PDB file of C-alpha atoms in Angstrom:
ATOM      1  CA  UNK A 263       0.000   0.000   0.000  1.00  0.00           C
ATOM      2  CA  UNK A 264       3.041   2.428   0.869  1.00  0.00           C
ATOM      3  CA  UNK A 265       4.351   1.503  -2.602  1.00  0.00           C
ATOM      4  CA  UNK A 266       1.296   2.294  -4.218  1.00  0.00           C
ATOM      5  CA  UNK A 267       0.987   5.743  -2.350  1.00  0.00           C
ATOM      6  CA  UNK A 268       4.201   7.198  -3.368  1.00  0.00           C
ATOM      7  CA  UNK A 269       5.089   5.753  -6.999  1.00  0.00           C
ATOM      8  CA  UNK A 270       2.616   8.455  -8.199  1.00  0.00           C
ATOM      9  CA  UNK A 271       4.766  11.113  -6.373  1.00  0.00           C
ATOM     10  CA  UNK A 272       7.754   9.444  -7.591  1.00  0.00           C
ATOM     11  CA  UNK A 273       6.612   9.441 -10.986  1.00  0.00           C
ATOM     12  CA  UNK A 274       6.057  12.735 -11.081  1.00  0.00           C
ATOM     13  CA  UNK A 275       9.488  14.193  -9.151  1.00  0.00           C
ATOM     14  CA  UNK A 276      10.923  12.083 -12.077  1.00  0.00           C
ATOM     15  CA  UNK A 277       9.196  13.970 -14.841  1.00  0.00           C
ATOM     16  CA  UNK A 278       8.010  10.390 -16.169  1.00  0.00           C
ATOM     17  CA  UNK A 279       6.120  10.212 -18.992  1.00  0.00           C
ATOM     18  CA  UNK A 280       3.418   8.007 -19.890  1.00  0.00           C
ATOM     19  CA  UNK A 281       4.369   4.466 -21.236  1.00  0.00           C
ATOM     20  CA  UNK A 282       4.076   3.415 -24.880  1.00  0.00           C
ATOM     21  CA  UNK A 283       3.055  -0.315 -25.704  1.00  0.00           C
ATOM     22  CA  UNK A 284       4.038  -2.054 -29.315  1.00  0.00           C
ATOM     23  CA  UNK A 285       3.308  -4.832 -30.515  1.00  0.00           C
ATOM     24  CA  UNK A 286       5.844  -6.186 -33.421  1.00  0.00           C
ATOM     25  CA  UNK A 287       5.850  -9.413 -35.793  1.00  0.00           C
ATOM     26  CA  UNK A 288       8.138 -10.392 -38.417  1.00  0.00           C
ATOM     27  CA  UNK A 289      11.030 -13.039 -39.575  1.00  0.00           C
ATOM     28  CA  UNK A 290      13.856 -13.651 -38.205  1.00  0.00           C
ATOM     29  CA  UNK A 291      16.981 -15.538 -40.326  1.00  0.00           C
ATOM     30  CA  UNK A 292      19.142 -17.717 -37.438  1.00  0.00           C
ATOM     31  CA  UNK A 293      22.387 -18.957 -38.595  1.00  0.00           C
ATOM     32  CA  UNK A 294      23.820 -21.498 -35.325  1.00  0.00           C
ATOM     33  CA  UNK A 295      27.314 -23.008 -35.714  1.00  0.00           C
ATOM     34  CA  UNK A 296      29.562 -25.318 -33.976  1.00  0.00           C
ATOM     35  CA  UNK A 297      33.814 -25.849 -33.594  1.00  0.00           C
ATOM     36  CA  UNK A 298      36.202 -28.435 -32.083  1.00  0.00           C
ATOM     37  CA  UNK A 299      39.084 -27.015 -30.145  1.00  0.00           C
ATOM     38  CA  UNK A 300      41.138 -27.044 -33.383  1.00  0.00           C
ATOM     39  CA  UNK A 301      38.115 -24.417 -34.955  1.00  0.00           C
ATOM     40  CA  UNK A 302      37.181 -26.977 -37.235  1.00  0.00           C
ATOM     41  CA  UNK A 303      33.419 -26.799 -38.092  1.00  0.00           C
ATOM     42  CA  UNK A 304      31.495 -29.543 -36.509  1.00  0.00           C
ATOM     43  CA  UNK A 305      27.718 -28.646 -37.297  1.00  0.00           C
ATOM     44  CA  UNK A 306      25.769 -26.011 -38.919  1.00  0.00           C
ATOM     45  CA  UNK A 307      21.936 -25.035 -38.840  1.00  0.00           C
ATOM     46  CA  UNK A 308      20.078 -22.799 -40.422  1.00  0.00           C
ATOM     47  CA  UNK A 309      16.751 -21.322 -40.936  1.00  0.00           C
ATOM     48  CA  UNK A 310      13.767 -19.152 -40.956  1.00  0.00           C
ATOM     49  CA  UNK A 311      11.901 -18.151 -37.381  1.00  0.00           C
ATOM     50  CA  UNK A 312       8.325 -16.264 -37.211  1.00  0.00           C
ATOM     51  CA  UNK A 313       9.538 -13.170 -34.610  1.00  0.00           C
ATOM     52  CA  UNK A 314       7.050 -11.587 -32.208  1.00  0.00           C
ATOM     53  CA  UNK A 315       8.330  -9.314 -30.057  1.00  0.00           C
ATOM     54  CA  UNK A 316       5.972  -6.908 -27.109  1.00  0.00           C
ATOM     55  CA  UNK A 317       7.531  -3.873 -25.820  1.00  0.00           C
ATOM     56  CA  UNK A 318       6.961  -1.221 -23.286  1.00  0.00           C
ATOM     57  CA  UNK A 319       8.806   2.357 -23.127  1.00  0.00           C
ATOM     58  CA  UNK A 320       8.742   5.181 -20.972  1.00  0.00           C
ATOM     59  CA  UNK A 321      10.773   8.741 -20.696  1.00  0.00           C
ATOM     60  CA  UNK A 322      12.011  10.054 -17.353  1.00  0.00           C
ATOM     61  CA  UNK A 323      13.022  13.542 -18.142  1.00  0.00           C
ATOM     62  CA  UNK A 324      15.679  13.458 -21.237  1.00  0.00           C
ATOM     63  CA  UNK A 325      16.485   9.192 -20.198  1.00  0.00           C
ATOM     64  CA  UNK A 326      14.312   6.997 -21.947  1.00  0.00           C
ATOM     65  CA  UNK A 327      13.645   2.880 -20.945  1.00  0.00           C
ATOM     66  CA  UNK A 328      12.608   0.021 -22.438  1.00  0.00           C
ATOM     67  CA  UNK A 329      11.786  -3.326 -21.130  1.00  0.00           C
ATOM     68  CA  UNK A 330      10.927  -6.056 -24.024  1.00  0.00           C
ATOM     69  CA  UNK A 331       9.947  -9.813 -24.142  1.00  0.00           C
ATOM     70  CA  UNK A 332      10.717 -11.536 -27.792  1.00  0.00           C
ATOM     71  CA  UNK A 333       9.571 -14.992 -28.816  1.00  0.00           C
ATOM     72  CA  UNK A 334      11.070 -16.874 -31.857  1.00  0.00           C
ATOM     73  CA  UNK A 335      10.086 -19.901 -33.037  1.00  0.00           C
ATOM     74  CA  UNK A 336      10.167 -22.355 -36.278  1.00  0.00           C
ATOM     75  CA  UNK A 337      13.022 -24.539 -37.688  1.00  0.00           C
ATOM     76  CA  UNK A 338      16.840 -25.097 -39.320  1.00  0.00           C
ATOM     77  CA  UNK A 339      17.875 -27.579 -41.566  1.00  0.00           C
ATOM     78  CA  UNK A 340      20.665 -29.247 -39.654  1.00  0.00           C
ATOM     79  CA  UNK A 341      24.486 -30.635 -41.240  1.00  0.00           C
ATOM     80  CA  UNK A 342      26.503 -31.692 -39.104  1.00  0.00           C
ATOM     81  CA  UNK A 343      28.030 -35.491 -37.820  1.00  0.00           C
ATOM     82  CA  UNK A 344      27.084 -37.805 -35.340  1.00  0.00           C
ATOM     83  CA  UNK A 345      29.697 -38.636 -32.136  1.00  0.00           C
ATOM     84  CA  UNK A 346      30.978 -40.953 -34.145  1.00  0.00           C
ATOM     85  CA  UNK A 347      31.927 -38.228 -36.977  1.00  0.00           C
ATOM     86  CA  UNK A 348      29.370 -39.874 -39.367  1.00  0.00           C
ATOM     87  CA  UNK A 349      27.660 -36.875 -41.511  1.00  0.00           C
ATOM     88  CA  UNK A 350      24.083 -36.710 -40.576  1.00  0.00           C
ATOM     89  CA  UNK A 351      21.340 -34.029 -42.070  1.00  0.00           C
ATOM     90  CA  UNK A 352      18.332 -33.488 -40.160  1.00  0.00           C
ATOM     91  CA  UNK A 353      16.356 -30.359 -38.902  1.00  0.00           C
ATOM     92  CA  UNK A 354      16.010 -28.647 -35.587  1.00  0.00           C
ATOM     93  CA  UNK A 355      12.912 -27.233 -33.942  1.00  0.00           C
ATOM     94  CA  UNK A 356      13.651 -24.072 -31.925  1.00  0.00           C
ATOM     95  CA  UNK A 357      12.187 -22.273 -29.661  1.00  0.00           C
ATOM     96  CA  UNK A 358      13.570 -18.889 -27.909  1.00  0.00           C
ATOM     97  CA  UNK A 359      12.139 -16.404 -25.304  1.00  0.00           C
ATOM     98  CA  UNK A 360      14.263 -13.403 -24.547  1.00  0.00           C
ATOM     99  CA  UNK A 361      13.595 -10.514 -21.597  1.00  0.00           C
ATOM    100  CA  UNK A 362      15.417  -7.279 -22.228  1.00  0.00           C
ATOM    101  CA  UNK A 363      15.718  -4.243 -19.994  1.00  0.00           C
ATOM    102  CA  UNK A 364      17.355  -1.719 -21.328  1.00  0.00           C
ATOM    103  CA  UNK A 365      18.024   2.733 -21.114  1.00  0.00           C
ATOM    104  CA  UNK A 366      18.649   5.458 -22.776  1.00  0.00           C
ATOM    105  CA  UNK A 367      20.841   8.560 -22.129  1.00  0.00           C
ATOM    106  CA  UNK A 368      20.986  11.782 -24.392  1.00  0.00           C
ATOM    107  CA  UNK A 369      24.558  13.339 -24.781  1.00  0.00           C
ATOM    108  CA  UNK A 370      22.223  16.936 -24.876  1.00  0.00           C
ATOM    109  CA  UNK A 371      19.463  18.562 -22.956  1.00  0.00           C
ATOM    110  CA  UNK A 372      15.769  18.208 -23.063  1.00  0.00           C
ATOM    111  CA  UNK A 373      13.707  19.987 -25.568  1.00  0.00           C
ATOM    112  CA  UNK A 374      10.188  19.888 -25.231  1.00  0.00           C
ATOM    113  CA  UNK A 375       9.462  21.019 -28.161  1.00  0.00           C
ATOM    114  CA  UNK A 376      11.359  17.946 -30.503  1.00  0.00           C
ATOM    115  CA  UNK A 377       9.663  15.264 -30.862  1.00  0.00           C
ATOM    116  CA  UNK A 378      12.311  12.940 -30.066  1.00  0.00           C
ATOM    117  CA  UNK A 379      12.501  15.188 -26.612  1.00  0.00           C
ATOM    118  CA  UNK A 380      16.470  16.115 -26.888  1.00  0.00           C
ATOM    119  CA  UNK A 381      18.720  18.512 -28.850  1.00  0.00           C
ATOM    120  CA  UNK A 382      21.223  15.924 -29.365  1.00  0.00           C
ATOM    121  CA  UNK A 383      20.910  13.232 -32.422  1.00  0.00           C
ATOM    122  CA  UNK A 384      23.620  11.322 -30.073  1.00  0.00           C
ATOM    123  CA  UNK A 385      22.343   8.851 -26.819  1.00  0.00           C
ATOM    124  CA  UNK A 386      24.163   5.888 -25.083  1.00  0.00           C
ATOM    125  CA  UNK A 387      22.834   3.165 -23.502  1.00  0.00           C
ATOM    126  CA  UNK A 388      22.748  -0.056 -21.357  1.00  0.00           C
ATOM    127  CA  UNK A 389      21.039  -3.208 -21.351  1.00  0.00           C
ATOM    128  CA  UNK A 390      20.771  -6.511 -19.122  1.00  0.00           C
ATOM    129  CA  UNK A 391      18.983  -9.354 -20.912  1.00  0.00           C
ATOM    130  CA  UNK A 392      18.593 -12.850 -20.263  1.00  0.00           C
ATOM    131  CA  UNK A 393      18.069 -15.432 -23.060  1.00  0.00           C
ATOM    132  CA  UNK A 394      16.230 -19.689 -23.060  1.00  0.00           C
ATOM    133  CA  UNK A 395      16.741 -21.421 -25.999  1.00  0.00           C
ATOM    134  CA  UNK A 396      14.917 -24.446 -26.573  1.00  0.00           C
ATOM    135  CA  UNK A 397      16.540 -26.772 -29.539  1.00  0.00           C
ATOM    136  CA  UNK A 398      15.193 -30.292 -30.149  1.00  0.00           C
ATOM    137  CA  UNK A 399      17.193 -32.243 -32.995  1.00  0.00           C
ATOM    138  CA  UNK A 400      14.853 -34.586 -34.672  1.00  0.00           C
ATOM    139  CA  UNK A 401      15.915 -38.247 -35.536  1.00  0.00           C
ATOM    140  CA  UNK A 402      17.526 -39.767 -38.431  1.00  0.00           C
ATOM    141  CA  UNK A 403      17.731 -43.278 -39.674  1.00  0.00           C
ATOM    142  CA  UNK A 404      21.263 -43.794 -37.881  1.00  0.00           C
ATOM    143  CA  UNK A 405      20.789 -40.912 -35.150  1.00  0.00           C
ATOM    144  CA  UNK A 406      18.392 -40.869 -32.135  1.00  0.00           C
ATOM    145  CA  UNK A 407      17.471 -36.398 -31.915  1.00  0.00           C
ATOM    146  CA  UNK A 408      17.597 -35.279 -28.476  1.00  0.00           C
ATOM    147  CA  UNK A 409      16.508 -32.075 -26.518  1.00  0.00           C
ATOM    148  CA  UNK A 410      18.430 -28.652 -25.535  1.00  0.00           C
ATOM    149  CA  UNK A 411      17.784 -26.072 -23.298  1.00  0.00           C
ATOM    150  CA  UNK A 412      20.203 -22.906 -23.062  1.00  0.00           C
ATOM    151  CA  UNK A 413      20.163 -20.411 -20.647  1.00  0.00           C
ATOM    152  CA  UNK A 414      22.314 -16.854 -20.484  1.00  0.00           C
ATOM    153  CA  UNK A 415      22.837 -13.378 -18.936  1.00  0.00           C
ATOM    154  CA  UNK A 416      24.133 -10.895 -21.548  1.00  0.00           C
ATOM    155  CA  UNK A 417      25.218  -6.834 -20.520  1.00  0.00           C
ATOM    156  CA  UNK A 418      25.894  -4.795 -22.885  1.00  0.00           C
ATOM    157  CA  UNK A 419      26.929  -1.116 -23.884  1.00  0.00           C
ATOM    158  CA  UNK A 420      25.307   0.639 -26.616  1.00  0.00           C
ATOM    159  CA  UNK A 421      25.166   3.675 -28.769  1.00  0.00           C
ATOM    160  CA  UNK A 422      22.133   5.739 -30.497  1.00  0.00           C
ATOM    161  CA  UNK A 423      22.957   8.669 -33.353  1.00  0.00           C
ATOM    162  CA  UNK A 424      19.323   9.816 -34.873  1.00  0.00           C
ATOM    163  CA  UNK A 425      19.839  10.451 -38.240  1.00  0.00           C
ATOM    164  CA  UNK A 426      16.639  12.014 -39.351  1.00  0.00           C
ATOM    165  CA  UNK A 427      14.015  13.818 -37.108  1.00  0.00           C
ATOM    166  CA  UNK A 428      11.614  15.876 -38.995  1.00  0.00           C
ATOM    167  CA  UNK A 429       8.232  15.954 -40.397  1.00  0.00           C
ATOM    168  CA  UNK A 430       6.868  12.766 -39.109  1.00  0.00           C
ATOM    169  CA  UNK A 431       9.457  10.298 -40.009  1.00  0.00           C
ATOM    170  CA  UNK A 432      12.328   9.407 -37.755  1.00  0.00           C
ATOM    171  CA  UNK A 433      15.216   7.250 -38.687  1.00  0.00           C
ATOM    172  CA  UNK A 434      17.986   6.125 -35.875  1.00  0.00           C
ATOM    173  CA  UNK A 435      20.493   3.579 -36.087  1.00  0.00           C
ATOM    174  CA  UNK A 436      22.082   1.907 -32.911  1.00  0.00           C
ATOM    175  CA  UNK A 437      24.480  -0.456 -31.840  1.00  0.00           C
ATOM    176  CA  UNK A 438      25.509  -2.680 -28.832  1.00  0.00           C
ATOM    177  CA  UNK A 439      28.525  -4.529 -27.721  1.00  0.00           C
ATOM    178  CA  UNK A 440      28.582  -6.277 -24.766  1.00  0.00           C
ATOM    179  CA  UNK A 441      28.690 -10.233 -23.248  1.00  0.00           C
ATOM    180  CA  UNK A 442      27.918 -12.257 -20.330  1.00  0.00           C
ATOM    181  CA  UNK A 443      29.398 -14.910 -17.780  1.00  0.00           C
ATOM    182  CA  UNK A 444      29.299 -18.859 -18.574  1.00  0.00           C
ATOM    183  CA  UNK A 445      25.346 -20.001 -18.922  1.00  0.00           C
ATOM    184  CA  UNK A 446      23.690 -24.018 -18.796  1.00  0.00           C
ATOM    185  CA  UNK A 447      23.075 -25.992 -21.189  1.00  0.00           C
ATOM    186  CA  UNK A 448      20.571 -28.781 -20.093  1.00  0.00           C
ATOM    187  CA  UNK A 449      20.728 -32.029 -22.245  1.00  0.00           C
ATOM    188  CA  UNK A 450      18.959 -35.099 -22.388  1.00  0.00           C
ATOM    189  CA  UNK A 451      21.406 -37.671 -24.573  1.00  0.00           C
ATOM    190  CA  UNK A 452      19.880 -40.755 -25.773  1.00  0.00           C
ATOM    191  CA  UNK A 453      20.678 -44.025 -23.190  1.00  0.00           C
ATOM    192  CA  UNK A 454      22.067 -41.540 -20.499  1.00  0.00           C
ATOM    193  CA  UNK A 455      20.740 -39.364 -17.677  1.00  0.00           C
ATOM    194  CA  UNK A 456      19.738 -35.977 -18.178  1.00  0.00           C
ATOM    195  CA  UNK A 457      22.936 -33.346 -17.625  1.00  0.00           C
ATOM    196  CA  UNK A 458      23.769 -29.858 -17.075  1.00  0.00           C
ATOM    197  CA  UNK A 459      26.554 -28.226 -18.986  1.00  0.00           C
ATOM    198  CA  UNK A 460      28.328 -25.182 -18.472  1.00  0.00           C
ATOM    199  CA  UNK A 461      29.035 -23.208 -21.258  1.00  0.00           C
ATOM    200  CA  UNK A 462      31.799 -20.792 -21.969  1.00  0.00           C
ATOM    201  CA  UNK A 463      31.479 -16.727 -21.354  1.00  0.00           C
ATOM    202  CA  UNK A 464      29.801 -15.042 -24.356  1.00  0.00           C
ATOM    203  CA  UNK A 465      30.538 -11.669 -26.286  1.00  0.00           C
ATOM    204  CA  UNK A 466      27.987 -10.335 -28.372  1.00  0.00           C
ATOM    205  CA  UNK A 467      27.505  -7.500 -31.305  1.00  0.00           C
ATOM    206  CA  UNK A 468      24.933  -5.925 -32.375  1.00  0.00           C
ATOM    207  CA  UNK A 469      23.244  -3.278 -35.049  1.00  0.00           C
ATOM    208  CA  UNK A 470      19.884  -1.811 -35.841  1.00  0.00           C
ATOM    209  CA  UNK A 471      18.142   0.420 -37.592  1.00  0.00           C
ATOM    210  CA  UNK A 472      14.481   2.055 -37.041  1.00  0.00           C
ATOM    211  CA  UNK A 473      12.220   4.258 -38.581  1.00  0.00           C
ATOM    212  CA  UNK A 474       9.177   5.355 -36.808  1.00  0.00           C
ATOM    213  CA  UNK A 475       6.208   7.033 -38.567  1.00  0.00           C
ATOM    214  CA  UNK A 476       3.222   9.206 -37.476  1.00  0.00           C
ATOM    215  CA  UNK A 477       4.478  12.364 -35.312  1.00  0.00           C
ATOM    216  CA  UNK A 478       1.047  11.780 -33.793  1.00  0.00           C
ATOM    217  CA  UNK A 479       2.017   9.115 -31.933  1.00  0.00           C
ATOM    218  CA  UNK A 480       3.644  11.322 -29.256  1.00  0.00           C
ATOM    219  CA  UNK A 481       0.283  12.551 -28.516  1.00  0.00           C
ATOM    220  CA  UNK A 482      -1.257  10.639 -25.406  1.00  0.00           C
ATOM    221  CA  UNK A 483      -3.776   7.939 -26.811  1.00  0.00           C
ATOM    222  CA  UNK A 484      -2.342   8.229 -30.512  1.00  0.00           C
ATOM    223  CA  UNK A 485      -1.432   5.095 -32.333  1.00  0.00           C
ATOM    224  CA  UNK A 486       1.947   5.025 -34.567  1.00  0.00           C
ATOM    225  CA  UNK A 487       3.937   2.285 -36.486  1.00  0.00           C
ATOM    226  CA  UNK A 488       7.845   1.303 -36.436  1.00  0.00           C
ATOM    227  CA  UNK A 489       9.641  -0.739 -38.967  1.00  0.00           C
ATOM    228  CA  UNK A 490      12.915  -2.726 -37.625  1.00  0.00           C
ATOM    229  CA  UNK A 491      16.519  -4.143 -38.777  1.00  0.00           C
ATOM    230  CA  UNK A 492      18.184  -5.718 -36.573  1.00  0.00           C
ATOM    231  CA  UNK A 493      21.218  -7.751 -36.371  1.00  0.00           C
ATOM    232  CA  UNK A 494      23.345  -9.999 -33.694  1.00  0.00           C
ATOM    233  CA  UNK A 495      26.250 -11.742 -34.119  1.00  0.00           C
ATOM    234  CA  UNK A 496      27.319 -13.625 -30.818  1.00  0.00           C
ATOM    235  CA  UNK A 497      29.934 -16.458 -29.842  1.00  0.00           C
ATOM    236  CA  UNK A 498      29.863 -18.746 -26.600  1.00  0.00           C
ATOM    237  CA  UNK A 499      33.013 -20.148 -25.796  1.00  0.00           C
ATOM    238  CA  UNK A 500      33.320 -23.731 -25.130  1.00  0.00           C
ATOM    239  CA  UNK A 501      32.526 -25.312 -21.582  1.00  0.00           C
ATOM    240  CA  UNK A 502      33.935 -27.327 -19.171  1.00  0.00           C
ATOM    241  CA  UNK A 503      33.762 -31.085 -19.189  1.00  0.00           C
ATOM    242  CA  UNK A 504      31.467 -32.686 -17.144  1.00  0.00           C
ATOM    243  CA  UNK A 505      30.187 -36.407 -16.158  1.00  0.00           C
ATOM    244  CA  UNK A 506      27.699 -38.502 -18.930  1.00  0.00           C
ATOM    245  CA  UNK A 507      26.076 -41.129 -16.192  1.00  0.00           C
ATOM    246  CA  UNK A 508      23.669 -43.847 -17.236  1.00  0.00           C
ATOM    247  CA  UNK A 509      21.634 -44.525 -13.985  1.00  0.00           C
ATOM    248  CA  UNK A 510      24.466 -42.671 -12.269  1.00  0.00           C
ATOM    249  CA  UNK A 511      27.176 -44.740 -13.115  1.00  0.00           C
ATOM    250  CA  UNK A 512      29.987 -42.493 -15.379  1.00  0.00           C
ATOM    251  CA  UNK A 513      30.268 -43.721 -18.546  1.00  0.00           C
ATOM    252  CA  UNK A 514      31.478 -41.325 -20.701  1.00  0.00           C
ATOM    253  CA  UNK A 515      32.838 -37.484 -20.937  1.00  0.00           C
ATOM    254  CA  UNK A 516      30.662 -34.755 -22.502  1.00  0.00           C
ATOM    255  CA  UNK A 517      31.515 -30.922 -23.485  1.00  0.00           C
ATOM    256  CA  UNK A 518      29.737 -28.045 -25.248  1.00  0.00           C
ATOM    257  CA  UNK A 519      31.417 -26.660 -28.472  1.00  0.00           C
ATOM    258  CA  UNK A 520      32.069 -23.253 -29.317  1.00  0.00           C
ATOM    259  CA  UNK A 521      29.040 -22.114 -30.488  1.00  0.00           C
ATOM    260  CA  UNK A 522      28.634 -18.826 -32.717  1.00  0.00           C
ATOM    261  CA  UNK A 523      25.072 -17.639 -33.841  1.00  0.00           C
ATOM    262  CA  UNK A 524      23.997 -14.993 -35.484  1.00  0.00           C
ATOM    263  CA  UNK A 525      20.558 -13.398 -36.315  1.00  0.00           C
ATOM    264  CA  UNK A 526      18.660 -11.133 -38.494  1.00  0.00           C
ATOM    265  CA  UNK A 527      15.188  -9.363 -37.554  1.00  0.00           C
ATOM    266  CA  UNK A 528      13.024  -7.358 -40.166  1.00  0.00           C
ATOM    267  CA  UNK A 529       9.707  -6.746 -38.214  1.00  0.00           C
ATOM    268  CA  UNK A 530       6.675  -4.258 -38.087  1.00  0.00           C
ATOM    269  CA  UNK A 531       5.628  -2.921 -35.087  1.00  0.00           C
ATOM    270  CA  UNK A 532       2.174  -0.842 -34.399  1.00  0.00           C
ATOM    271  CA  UNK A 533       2.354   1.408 -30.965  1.00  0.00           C
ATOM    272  CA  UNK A 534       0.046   3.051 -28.443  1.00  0.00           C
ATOM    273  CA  UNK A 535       1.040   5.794 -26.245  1.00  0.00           C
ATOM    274  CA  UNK A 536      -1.162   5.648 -22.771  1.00  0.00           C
TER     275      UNK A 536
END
């Protein structure tokens, strides 16, 4: 209840704006690839995903937020070998939820009267997201499939330059670089008992570009529209070794690969501003 009684005040000492809601959809291009220790290329998927991404943002005098949840899902055709180094082709069915928080800082003052709220086309930024990644290999004729599950903490710094602000379109192109500490990677071989892997620290970049239409959509209630690129390119070292047990008795040595992925995101989004 004490909460409740002074966020309003807080709010408002914070010259907070009113929160905008989108709601985006599009495709998403995922490349995933794996190396032995020598960097010799041991798999490779790839594939198209159906994107879908709902976002919330907010202004708190010239800093802006964002906090985002993204869902990707579909399939990658999948070449790569078997632990015995027998080539196998196959597909993958993937599944990945992402939660981003992330703000914005301008380099110049507030201007009320810009639409993008600053006199400087120049911002930097910060963001903390966390990343599961649900992977299922399907069978072959020689191969039992098996399921994945990775998990992973990513920070990153980023930077914002607006290159167009007038009339109602606005064009702004960012980037992030950034990575994270050693995530999991839950498996469940075939004939074995499920296991947790670690995997290697990550590094991460990133680029994007955004237009948004309808200047009206800074007016409280108004509706407006955003159209997205967006690209990652990110590598997970490999892990440690750890125990493969078959009713807990050790019978054989398991690791996860280096592991570099890298996506592409072209998406609409419609917004309301509350």
């Amino acid at each position: 209840m004490g909460l409740a009684l002074a966020l309003p005040g807080a709010v408002q000492a914070l010259d907070c704006g009113a929160p905008t809601l989108s709601l985006a959809t599009g495709r998403e291009h995922s490349r995933w690839e794996e190396f032995n220790p020598r960097g010799e290329p041991l798999l490779t998927e790839r594939g198209w995903l159906q994107h879908t991404a709902l976002t919330g943002t907010g202004r708190c005098g010239a800093a802006s937020w964002q906090a985002q949840w993204a869902h990707s899902q579909g399939s990658r055709h999948y070449d790569g070998q078997t632990q015995t180094g027998t080539p196998v082709q196959t597909s993958s069915r993937l599944r990945v939820d992402a939660l981003t928080l992330s703000g914005w800082q301008p380099l110049g003052a507030l201007d009320r009267e810009n639409p993008s709220g600053t006199t400087s086309p120049w911002a930097w930024g910060a963001r903390l997201g966390w990343r599961q990644t649900d992977r299922r290999i399907a069978s072959t004729s020689t191969a039992r499939g098996y399921p994945e599950r990775f998990r992973a903490w990513q920070l990153a710094l980023g930077a914002r330059w607006r290159l167009h602000d007038a009339g109602p379109w606005r064009l702004s192109a960012s980037g992030w670089a950034g990575g994270g500490p050693g995530g999991t990677a839950r498996v469940s071989l075939p004939n074995a008992d499920p296991l947790t892997l670690p995997l290697g620290h990550n590094r991460l970049l990133a680029l994007g570009l955004q237009l948004d239409g309808d200047a009206r959509g800074a007016q409280p209630g108004a509706w407006s529209w955003q159209l997205r690129l967006e690209t990652q390119q990110e590598t997970t070292a490999a892990g440690s070794a750890r125990a493969v047990t078959r009713n807990g008795v050790p019978v054989a040595v398991a690791t996860m690969p280096e592991i570099r992925q890298r996506q592409t995101v072209l998406s609409a989004a419609l917004n309301r501003r509350f």
